[in-house]
GROMACS .gro file of N, CA and C in nm:
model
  378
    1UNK      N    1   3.267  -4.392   0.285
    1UNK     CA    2   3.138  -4.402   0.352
    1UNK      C    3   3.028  -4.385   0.248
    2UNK      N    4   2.925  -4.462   0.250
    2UNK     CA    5   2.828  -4.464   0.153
    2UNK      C    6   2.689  -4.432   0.250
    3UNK      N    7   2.617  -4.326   0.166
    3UNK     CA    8   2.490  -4.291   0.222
    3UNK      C    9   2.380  -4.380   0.205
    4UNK      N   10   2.289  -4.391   0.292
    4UNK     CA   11   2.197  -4.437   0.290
    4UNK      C   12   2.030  -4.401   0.250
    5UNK      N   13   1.998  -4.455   0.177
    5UNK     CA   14   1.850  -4.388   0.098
    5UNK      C   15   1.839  -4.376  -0.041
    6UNK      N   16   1.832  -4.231  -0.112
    6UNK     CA   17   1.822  -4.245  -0.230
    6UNK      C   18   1.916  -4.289  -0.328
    7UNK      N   19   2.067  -4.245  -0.283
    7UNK     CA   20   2.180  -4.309  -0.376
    7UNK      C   21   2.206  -4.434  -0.385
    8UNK      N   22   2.136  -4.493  -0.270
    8UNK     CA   23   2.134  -4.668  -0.255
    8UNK      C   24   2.069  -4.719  -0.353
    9UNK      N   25   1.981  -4.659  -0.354
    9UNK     CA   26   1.836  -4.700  -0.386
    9UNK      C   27   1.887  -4.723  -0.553
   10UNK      N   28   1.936  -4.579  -0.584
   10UNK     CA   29   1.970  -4.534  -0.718
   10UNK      C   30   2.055  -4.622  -0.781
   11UNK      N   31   2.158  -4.682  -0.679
   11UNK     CA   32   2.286  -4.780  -0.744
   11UNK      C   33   2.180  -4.894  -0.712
   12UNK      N   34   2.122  -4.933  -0.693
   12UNK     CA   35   2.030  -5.045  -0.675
   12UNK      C   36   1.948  -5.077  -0.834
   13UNK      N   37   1.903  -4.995  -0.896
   13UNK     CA   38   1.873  -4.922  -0.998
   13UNK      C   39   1.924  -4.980  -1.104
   14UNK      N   40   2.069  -4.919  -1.086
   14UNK     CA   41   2.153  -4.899  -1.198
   14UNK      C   42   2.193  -5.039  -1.223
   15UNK      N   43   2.210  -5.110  -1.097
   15UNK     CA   44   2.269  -5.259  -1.105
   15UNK      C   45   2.177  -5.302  -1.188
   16UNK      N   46   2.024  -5.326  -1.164
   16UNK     CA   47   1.956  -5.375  -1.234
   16UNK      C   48   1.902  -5.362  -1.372
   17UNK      N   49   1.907  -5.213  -1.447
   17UNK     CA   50   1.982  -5.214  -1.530
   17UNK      C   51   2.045  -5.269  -1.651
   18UNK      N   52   2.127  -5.320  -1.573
   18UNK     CA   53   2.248  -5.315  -1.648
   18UNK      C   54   2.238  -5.472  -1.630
   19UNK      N   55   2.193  -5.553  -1.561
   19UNK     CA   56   2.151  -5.687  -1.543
   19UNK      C   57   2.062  -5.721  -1.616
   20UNK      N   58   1.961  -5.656  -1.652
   20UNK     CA   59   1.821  -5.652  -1.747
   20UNK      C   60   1.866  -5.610  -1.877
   21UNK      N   61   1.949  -5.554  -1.925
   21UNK     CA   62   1.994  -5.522  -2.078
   21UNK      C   63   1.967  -5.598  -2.185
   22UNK      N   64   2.042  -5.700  -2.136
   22UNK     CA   65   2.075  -5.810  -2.219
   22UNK      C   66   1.941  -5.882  -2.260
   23UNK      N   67   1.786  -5.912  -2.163
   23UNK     CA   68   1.701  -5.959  -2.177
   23UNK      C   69   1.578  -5.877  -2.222
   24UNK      N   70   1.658  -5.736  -2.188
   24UNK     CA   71   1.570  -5.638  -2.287
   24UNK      C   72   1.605  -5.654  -2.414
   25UNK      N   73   1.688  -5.672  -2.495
   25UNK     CA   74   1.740  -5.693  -2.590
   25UNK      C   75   1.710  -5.819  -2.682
   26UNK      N   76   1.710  -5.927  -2.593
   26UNK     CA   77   1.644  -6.048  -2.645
   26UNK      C   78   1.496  -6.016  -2.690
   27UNK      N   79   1.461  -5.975  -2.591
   27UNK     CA   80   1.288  -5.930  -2.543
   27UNK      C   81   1.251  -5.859  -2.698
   28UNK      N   82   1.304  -5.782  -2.773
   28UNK     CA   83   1.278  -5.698  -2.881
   28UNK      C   84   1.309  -5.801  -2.975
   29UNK      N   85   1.395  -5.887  -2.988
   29UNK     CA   86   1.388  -5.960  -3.090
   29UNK      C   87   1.273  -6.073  -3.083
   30UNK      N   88   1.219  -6.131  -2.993
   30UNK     CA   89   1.122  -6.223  -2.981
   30UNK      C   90   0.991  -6.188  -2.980
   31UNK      N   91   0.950  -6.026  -2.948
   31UNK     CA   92   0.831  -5.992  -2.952
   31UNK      C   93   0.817  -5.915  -3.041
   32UNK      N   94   0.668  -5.852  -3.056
   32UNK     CA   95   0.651  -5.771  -3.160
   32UNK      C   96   0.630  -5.683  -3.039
   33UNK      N   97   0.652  -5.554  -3.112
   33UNK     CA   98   0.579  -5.438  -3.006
   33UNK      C   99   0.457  -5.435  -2.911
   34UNK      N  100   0.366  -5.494  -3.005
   34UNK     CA  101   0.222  -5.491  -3.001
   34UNK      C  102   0.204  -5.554  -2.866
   35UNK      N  103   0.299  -5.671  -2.864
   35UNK     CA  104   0.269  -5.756  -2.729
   35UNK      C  105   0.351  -5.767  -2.617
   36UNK      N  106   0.403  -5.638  -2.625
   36UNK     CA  107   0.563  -5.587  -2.545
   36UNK      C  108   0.430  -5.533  -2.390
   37UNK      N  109   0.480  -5.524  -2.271
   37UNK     CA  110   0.428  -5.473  -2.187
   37UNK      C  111   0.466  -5.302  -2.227
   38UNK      N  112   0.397  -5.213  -2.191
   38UNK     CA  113   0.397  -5.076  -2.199
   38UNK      C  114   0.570  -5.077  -2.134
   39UNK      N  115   0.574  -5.104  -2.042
   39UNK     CA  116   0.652  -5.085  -1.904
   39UNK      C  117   0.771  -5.139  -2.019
   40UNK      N  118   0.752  -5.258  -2.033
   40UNK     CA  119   0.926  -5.314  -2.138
   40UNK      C  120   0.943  -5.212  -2.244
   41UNK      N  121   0.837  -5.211  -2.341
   41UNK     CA  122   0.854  -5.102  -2.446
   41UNK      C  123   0.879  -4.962  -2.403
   42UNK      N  124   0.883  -4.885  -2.270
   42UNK     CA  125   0.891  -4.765  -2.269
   42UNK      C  126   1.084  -4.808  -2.200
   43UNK      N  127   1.101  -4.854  -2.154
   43UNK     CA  128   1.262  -4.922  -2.102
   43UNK      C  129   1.335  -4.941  -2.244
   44UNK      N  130   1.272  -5.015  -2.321
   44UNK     CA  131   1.336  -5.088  -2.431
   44UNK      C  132   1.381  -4.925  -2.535
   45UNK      N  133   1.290  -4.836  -2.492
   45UNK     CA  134   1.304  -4.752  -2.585
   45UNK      C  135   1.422  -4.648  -2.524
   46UNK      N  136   1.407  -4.660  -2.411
   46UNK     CA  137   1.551  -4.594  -2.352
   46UNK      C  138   1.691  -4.636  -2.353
   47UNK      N  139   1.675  -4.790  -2.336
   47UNK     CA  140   1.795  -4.821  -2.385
   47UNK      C  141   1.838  -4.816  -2.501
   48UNK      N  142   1.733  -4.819  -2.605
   48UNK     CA  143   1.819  -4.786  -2.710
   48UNK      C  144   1.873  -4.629  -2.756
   49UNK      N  145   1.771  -4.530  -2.669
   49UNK     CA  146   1.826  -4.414  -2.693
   49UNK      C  147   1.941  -4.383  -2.631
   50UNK      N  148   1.934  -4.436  -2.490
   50UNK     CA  149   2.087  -4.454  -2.441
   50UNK      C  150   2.182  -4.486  -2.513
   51UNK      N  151   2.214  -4.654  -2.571
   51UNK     CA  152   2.258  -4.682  -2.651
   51UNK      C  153   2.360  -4.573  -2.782
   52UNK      N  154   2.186  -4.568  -2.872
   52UNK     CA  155   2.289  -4.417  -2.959
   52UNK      C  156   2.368  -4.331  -2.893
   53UNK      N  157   2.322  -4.285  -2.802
   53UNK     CA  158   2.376  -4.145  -2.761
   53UNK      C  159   2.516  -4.187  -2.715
   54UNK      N  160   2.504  -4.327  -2.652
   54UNK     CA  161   2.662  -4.359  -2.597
   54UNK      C  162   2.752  -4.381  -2.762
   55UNK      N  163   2.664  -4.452  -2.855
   55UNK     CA  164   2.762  -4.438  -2.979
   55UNK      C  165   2.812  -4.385  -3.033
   56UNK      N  166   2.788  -4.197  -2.976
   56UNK     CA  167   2.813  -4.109  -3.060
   56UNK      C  168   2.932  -4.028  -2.990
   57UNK      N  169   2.974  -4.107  -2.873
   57UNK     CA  170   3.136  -4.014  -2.786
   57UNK      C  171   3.229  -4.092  -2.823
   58UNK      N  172   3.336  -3.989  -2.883
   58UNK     CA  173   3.418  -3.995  -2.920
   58UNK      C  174   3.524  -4.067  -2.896
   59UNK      N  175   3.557  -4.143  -2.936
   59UNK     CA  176   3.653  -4.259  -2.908
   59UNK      C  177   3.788  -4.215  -2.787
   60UNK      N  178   3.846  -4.064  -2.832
   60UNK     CA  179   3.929  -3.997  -2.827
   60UNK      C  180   3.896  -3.915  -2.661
   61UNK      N  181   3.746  -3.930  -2.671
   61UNK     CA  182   3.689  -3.791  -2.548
   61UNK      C  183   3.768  -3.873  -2.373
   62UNK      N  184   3.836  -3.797  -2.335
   62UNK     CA  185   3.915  -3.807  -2.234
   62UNK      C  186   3.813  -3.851  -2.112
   63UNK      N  187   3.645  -3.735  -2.148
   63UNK     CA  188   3.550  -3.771  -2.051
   63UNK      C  189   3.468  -3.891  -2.129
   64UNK      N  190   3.473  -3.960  -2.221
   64UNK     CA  191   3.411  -4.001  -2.257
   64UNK      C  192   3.306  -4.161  -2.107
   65UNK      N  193   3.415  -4.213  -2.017
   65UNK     CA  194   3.356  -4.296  -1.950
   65UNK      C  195   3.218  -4.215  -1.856
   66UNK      N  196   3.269  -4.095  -1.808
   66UNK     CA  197   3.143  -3.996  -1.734
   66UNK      C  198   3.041  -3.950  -1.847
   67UNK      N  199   3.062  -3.971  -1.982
   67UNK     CA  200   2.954  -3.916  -2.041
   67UNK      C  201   2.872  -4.018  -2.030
   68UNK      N  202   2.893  -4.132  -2.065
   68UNK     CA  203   2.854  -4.263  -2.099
   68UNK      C  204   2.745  -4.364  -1.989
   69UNK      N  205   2.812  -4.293  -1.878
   69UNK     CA  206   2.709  -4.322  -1.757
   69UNK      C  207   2.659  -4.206  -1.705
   70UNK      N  208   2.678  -4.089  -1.758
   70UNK     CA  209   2.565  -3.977  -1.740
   70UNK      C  210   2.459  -3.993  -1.873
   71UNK      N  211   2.479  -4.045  -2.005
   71UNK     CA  212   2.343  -4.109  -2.072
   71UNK      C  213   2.238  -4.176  -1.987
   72UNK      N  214   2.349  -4.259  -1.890
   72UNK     CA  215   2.313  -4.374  -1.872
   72UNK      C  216   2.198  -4.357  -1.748
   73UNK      N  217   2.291  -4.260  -1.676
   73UNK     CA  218   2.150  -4.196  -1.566
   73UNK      C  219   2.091  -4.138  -1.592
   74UNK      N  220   2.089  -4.037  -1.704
   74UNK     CA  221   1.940  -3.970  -1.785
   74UNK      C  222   1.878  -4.081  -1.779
   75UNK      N  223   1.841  -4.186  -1.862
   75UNK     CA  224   1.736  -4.274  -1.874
   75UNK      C  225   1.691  -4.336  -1.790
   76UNK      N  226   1.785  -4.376  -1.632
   76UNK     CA  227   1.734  -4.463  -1.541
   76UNK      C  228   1.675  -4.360  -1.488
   77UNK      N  229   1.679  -4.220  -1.467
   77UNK     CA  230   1.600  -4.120  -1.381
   77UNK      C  231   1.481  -4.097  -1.489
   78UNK      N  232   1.486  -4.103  -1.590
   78UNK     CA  233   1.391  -4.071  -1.672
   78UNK      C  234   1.308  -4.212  -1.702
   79UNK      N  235   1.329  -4.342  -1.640
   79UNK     CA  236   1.237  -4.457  -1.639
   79UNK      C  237   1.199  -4.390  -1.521
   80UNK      N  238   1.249  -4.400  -1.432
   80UNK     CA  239   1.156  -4.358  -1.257
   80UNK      C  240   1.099  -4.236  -1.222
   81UNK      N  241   1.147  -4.103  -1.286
   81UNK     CA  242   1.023  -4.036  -1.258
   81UNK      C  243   0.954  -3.972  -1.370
   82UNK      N  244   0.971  -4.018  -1.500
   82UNK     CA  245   0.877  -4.018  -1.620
   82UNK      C  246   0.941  -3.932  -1.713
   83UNK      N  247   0.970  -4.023  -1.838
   83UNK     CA  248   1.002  -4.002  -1.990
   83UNK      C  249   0.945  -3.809  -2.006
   84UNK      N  250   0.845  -3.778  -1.936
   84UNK     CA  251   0.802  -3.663  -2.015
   84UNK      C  252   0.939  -3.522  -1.934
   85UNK      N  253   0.988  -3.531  -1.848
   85UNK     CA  254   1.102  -3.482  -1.785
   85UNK      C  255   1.231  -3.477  -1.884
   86UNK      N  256   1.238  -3.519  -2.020
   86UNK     CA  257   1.329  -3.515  -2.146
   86UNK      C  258   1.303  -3.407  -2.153
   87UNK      N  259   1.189  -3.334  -2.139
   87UNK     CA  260   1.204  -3.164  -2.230
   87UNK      C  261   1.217  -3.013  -2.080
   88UNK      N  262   1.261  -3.135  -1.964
   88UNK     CA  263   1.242  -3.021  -1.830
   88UNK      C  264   1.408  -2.959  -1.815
   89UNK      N  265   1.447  -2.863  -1.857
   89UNK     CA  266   1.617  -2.839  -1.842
   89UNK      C  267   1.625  -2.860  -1.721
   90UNK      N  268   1.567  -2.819  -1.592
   90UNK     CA  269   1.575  -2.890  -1.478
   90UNK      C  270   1.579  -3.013  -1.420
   91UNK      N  271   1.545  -3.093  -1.521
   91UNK     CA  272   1.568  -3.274  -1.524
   91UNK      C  273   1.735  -3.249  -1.525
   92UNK      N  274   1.788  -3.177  -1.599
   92UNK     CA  275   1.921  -3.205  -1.683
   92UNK      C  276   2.063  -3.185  -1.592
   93UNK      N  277   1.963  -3.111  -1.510
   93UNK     CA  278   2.037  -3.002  -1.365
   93UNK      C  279   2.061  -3.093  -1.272
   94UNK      N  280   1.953  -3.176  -1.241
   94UNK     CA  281   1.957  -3.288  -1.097
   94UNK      C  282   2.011  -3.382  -1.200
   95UNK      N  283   2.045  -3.427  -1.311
   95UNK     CA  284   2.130  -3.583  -1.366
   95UNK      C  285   2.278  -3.502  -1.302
   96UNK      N  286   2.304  -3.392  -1.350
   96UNK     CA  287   2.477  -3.345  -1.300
   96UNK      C  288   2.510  -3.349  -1.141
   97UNK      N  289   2.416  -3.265  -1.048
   97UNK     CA  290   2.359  -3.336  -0.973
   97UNK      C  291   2.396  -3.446  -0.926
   98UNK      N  292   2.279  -3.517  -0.937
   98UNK     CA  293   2.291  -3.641  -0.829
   98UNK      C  294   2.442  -3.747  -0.937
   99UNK      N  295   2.501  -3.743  -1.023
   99UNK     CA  296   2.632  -3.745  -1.072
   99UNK      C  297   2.763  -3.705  -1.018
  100UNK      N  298   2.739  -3.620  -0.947
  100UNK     CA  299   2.887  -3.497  -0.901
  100UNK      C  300   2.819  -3.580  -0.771
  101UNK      N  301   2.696  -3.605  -0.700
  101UNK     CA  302   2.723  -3.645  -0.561
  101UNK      C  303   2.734  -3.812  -0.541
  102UNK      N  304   2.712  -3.857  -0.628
  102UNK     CA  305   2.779  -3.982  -0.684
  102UNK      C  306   2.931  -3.987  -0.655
  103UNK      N  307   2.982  -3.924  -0.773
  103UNK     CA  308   3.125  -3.924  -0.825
  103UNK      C  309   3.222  -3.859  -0.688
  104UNK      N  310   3.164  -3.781  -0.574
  104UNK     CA  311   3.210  -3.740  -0.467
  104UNK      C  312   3.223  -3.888  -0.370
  105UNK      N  313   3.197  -4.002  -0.351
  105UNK     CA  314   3.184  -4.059  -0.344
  105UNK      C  315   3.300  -4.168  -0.345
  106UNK      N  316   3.408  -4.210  -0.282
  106UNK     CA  317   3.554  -4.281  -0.345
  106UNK      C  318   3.497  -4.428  -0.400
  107UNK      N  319   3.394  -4.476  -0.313
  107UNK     CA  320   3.391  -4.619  -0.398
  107UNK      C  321   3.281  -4.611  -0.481
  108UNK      N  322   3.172  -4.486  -0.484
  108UNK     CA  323   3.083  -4.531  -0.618
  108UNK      C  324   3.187  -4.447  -0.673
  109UNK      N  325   3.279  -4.353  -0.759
  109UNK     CA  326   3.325  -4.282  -0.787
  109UNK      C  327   3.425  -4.411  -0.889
  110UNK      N  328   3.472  -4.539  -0.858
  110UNK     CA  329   3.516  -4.602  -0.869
  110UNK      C  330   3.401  -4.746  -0.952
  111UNK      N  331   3.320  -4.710  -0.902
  111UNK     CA  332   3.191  -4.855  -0.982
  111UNK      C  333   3.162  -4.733  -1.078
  112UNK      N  334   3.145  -4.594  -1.096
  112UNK     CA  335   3.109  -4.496  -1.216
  112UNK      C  336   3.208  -4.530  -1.338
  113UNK      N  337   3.291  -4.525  -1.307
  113UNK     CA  338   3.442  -4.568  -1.342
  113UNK      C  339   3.411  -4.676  -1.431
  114UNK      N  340   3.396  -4.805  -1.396
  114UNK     CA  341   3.346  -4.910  -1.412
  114UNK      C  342   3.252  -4.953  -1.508
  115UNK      N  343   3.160  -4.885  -1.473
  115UNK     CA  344   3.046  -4.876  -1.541
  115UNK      C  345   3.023  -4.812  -1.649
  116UNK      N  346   3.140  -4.725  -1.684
  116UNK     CA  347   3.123  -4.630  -1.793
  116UNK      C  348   3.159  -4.729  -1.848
  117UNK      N  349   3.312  -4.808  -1.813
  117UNK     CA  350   3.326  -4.866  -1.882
  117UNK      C  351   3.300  -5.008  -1.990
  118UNK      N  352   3.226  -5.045  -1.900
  118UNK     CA  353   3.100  -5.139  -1.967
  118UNK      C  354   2.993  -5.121  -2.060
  119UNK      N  355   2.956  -5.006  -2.008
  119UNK     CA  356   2.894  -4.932  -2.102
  119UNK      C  357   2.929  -4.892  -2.245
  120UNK      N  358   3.032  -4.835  -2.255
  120UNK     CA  359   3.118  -4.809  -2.343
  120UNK      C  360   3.112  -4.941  -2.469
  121UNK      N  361   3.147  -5.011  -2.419
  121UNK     CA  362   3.208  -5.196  -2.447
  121UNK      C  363   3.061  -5.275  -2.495
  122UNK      N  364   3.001  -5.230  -2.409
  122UNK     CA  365   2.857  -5.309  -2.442
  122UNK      C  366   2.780  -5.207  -2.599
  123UNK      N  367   2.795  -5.116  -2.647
  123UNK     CA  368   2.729  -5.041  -2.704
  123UNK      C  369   2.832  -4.980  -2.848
  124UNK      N  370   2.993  -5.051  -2.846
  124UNK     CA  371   3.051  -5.063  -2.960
  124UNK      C  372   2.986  -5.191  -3.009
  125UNK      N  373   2.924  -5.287  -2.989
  125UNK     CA  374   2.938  -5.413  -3.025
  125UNK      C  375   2.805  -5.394  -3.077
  126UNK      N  376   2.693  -5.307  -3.058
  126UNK     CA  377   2.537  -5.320  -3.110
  126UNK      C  378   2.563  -5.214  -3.205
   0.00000   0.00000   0.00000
């Protein structure tokens, strides 16, 4: 059974995302900063911090697919309710959070799954 409202909303989110990557990515090679929308350049800059941070789990880490899409929801919660929430330890509290009520979840629990693993795959290759 899947809830209705914010976790919708949230995997709604994430899909897009992860659909937009690829043209964020283009997007940095064709523009200069200067003429980047605020809105692309403040995204563009998360994915790539995402990015690193996913480059840096361990090949070996057993959790490594849940770390990989817990980067991954730091930044989509930190595009929607504002970059300055990086220095709130209580930001850090609701990513585990709304994660564990995710992952409670049998079929998002299963697209997390998924998604790590893409993630993963998409971010050896950059």
């Amino acid at each position: 059974m899947t809830s209705v409202g914010p976790t919708s909303q949230l995997i709604s989110i994430i899909r897009e995302q992860l659909n937009s990557a690829q043209s964020l990515r283009f997007s940095k090679r064709t523009h200069t900063a200067n003429n980047m929308p605020r809105s692309t350049q403040s995204a563009l800059g998360l994915f790539e911090m995402t990015a690193k941070r996913i480059r840096t789990i361990d090949r070996d880490d057993p959790f490594r697919k849940r770390k990989a899409f817990k980067f991954f929801l730091e930044s989509v919660l930190l595009g929607e309710l504002g970059e300055e929430m990086i220095n709130d330890p209580a930001f850090y509290q609701l990513v585990e959070q709304v994660q564990r009520t995710m992952e409670s979840d049998d079929v998002l629990s299963a697209q997390i799954e998924e998604a790590g693993e893409v993630l993963l795959q998409l971010h050896r290759s950059t």
